[in-house]
C-alpha positions as a Python dict, from the first residue, in 0.01 Angstrom:
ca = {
    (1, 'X'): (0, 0, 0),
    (2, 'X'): (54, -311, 176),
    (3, 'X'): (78, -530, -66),
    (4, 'X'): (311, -346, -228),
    (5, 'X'): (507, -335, 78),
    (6, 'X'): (515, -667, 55),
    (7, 'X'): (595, -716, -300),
    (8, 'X'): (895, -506, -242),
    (9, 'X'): (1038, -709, 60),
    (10, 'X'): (968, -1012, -156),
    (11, 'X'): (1159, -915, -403),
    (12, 'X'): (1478, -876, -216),
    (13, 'X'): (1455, -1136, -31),
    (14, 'X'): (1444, -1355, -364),
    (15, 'X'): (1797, -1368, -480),
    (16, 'X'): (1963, -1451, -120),
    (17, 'X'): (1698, -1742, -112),
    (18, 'X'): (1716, -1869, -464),
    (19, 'X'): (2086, -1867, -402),
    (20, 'X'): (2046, -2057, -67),
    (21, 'X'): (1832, -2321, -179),
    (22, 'X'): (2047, -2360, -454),
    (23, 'X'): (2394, -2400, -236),
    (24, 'X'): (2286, -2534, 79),
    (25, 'X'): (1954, -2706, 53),
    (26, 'X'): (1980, -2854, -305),
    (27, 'X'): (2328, -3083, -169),
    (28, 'X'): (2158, -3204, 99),
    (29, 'X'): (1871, -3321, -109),
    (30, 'X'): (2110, -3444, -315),
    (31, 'X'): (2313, -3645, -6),
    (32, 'X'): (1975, -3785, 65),
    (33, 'X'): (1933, -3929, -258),
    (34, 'X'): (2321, -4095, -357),
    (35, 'X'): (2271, -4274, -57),
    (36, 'X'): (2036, -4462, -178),
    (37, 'X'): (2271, -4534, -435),
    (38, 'X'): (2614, -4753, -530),
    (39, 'X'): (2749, -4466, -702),
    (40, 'X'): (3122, -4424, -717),
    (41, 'X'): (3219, -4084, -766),
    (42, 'X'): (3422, -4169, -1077),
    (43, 'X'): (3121, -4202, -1341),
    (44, 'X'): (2760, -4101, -1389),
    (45, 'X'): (2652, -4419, -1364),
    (46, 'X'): (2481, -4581, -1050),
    (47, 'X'): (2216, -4827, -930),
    (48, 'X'): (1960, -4771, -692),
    (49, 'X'): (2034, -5004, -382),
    (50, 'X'): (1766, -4866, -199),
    (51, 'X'): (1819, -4897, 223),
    (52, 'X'): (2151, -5141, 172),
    (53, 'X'): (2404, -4893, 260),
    (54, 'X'): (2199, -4825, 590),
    (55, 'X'): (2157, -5176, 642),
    (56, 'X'): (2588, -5221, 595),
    (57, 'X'): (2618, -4916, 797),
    (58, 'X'): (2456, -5108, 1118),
    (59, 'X'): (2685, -5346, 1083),
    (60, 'X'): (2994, -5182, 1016),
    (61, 'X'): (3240, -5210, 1273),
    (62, 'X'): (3455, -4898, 1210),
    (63, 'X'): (3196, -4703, 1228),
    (64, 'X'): (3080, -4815, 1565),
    (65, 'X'): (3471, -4744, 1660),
    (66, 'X'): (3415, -4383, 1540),
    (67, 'X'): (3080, -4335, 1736),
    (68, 'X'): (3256, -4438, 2016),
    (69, 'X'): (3457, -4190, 1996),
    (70, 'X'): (3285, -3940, 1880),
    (71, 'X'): (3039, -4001, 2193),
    (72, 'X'): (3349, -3966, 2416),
    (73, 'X'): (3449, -3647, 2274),
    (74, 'X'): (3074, -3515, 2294),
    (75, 'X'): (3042, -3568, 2666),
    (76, 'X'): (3402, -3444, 2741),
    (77, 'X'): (3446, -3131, 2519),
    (78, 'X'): (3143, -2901, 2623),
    (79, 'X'): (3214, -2997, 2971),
    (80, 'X'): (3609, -2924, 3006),
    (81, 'X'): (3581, -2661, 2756),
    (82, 'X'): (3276, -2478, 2928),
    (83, 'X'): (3440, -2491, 3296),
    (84, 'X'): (3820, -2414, 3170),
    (85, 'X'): (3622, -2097, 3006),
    (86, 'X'): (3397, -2034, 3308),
    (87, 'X'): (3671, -2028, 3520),
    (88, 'X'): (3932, -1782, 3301),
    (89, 'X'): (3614, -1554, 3207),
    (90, 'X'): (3487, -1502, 3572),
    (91, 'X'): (3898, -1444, 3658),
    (92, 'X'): (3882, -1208, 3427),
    (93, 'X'): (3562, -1023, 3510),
    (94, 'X'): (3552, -1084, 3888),
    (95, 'X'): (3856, -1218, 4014),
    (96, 'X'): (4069, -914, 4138),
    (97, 'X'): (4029, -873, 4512),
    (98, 'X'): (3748, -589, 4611),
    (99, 'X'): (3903, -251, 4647),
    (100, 'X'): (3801, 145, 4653),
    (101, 'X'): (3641, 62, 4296),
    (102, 'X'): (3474, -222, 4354),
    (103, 'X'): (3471, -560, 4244),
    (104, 'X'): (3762, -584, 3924),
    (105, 'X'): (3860, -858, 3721),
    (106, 'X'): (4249, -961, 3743),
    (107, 'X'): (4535, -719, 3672),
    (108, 'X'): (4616, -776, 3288),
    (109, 'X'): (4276, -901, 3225),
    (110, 'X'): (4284, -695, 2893),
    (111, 'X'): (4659, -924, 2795),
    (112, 'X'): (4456, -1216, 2932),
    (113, 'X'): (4175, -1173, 2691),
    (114, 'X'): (4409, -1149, 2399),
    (115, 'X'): (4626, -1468, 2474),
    (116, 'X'): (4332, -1667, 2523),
    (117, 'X'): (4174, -1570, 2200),
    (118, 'X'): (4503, -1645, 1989),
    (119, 'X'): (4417, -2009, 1871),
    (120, 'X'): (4081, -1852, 1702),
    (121, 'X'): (4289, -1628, 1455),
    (122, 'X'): (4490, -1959, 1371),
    (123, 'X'): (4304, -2176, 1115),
    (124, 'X'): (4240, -2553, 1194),
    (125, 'X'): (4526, -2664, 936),
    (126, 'X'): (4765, -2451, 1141),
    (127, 'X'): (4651, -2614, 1432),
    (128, 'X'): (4707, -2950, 1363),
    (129, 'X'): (4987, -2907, 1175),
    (130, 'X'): (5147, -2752, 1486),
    (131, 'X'): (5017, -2953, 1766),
    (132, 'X'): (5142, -3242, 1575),
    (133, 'X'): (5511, -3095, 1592),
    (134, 'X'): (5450, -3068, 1933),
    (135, 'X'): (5391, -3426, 2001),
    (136, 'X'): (5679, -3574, 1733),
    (137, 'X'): (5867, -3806, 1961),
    (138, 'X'): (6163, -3657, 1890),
    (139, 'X'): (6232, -3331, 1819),
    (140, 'X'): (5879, -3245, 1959),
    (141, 'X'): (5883, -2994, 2225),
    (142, 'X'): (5677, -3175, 2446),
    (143, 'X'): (5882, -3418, 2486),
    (144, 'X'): (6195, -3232, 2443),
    (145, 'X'): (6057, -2968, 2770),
    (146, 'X'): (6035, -3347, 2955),
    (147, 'X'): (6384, -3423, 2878),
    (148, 'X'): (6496, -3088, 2979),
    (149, 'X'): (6314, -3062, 3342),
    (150, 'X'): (6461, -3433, 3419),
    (151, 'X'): (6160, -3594, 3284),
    (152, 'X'): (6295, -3865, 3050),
    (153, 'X'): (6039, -4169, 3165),
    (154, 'X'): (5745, -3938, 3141),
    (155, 'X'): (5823, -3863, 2703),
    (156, 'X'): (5631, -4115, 2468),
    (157, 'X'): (5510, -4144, 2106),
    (158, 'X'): (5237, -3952, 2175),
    (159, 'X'): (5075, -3986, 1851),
    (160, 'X'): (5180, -4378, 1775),
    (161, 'X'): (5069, -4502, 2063),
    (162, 'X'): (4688, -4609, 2067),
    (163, 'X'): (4636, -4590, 2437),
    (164, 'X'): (4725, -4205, 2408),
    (165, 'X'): (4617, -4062, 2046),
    (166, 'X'): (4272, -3978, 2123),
    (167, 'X'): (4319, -3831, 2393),
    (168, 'X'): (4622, -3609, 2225),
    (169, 'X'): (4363, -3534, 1968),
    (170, 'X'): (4098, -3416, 2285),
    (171, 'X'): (4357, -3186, 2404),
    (172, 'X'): (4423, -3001, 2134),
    (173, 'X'): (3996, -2952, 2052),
    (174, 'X'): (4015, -2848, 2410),
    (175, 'X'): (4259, -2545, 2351),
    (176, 'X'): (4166, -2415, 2030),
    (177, 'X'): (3835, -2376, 2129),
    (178, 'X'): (3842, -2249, 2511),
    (179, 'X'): (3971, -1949, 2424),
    (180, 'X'): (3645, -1846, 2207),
    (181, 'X'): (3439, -1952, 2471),
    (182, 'X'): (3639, -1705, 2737),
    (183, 'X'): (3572, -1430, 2539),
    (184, 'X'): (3248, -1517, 2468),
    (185, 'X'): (3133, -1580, 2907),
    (186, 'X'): (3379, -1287, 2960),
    (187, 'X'): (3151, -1062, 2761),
    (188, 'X'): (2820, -1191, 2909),
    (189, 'X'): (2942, -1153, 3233),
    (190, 'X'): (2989, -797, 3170),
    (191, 'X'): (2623, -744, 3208),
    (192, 'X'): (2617, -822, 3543),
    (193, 'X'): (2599, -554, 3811),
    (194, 'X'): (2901, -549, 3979),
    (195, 'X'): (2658, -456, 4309),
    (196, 'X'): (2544, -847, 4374),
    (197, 'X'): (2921, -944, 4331),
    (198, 'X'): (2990, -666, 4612),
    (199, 'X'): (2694, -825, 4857),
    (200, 'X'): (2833, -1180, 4796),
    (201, 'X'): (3175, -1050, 4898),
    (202, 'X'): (3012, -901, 5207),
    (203, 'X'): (2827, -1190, 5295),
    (204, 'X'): (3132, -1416, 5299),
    (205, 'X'): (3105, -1607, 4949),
    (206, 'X'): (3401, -1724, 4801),
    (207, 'X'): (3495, -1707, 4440),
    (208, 'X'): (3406, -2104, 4404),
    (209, 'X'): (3042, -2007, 4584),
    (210, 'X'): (3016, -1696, 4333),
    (211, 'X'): (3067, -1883, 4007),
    (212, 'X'): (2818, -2155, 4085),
    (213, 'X'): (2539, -1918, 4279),
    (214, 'X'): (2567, -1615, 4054),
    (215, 'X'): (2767, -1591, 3745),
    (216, 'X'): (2632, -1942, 3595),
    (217, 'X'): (2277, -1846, 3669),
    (218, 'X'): (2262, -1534, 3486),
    (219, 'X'): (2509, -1635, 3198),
    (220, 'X'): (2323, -1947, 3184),
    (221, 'X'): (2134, -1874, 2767),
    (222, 'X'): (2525, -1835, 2685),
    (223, 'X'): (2619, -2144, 2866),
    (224, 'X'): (2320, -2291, 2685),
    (225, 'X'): (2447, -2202, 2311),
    (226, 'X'): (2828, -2274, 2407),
    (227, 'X'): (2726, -2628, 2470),
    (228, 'X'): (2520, -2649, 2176),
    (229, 'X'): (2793, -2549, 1948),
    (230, 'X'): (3073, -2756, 2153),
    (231, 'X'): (2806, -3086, 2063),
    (232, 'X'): (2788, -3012, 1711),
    (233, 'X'): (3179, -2978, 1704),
    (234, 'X'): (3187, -3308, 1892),
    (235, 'X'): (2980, -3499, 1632),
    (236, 'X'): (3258, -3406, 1359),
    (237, 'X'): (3584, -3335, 1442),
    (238, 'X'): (3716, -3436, 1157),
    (239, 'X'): (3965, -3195, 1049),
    (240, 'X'): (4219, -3227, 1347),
    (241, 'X'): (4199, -3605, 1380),
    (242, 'X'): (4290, -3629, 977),
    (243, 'X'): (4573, -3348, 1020),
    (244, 'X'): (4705, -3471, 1311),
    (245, 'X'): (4648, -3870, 1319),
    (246, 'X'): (4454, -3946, 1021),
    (247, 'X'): (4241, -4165, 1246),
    (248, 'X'): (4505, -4400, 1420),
    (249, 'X'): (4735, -4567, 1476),
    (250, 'X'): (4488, -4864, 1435),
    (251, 'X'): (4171, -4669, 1420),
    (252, 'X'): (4210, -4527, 1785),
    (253, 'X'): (4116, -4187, 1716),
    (254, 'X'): (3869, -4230, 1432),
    (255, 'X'): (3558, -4036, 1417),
    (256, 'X'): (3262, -4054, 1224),
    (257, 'X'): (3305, -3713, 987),
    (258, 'X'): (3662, -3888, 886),
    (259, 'X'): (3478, -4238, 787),
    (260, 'X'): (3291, -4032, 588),
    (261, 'X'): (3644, -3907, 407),
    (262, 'X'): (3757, -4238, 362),
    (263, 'X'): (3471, -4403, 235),
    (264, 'X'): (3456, -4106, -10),
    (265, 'X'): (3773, -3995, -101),
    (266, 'X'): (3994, -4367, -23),
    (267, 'X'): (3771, -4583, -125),
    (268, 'X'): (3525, -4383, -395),
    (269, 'X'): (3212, -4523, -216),
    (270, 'X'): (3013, -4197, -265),
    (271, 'X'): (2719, -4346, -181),
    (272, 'X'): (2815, -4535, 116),
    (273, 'X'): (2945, -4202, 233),
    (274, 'X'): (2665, -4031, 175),
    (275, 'X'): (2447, -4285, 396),
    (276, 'X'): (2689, -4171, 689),
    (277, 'X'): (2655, -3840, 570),
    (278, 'X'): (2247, -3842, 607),
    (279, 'X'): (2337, -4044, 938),
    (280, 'X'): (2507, -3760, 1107),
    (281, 'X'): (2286, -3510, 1001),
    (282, 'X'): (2038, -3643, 1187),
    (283, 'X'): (2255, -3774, 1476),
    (284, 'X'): (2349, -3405, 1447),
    (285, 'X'): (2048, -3269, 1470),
    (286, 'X'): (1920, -3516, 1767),
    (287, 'X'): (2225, -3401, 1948),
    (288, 'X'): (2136, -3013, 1941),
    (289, 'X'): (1750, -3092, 1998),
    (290, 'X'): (1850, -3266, 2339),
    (291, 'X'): (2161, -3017, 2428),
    (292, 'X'): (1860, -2734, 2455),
    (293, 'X'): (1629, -2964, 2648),
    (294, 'X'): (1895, -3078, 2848),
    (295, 'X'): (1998, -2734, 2941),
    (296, 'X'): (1651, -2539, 2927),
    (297, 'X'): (1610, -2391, 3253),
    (298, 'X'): (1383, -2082, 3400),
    (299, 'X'): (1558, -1727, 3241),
    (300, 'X'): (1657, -1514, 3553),
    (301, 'X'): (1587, -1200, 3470),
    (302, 'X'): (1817, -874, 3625),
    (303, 'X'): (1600, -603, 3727),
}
């Protein structure tokens, strides 16, 4: 009987793995191997070159640019985005003043939630597209609400000047993602008992003392996968830097998922690419391995 239990599970479990192996694991086999290669991406044939495109890698300048950035982007987008969201989310959930009901998130909280989730229902093309109207230097309306409050000296090329693109390009990661993560601490925060929020009021803690004494301890697991996620974002990034800057001007805002690109599709170095495709896979995965250390802490558990 077991075993034909067994049989049965096996059987339709089959397909979705057959078709998984085939989709997912067979490319990355695949990556593995055509970086080993000079392959061009134009022809079937190739020569094995063995470790060289590592070894060029090492010593490749714009990609060290990218890293840079990309390592910039990893320490400052899980940590703006996670406190911008703790900060709505416990508004939200706790931040109406105490009254006959209790503890109660912010009047609107409902048009809140809603607002803040908007840039998720937008695609990443959209978004760049957009944000990049918003910073054209002249009919942007950025600079155009600058002009209009009195603000002349304060409008710039935004996007064409290197001091400034990057960061641009940070900003707009920042918003279209903070919203997700709102909702997301919003929800977990919904599991706490509104009683300890009621004995912290009564024992004098402020809203600054309750976020960092209650709500982050018990929503810390969510905290934990947020900044996973946020790091893996951080490593790539490559589809709003290409939309918005395409990497500059002069390589300012390049990152290492739109070297890849380049190499690729500019330059029809497949197997270059590839070797900075196996790269960040396991720069990737080294990332989200030390994320979960980083963050592992005793569970608190709500009795």
């Amino acid at each position: 009987m077991r075993h034909g239990r067994r049989l049965f599970a096996f059987t339709f479990l089959l397909p979705p793995l057959a078709l998984y192996a085939v989709f997912v694991i067979s490319p990355y086999l695949q990556a593995f191997q055509i970086s080993l290669t000079d392959w061009r991406g134009l022809s079937p044939e190739y020569e094995y070159v063995g470790p060289e495109n590592f070894r060029l890698l090492l010593h490749d300048q714009y990609v060290w640019n990218a890293l840079k950035n990309n390592a910039i982007i990893l320490v400052a987008l899980p940590v703006v985005t996670i406190l911008l969201a703790l900060f709505f989310a416990s508004m939200l959930s706790v931040g109406g003043r105490a009254g006959k009901a209790g503890v109660t998130g912010v009047r609107g909280a409902a048009l809140y939630r809603i607002v803040y989730f908007f840039p998720q229902v937008l695609s990443v093309a959209i978004i760049g597209v957009l944000w990049k109207q918003v910073y054209a230097p002249n009919s942007g309306i950025l600079n155009g609400f600058l002009r209009a409050v009195g603000l002349d000296a304060l409008a710039k090329p935004w996007l064409g000047d290197p001091a400034l693109a990057f960061w641009c390009v940070l900003a707009v990661m920042v918003w279209s993602n903070v919203g997700f993560y709102v909702v997301l601490f919003n929800a977990a925060m919904q599991s706490i008992p509104r009683e300890i929020y009621e004995a912290a009021l009564l024992d004098g803690a402020g809203r600054a003392a309750t976020l960092a004494r209650i709500t982050v301890p018990l929503v810390w697991d969510t905290i934990q996968v947020a900044w996973v996620y946020l790091a893996i974002l951080a490593i790539d990034g490559f589809a709003l830097v290409q939309i918005i800057t395409e990497g500059g001007p002069g390589n300012s805002s390049d990152v290492i998922g739109l070297r890849l690109y380049t190499n690729a599709m500019g330059d029809f170095k497949f197997g270059y690419a590839s070797a900075i495709g196996v790269a960040m896979f396991f720069l990737t995965l080294s990332v989200a391995v030390v994320a979960l250390r980083a963050t592992r802490r005793e569970r608190i558990e709500l009795s």
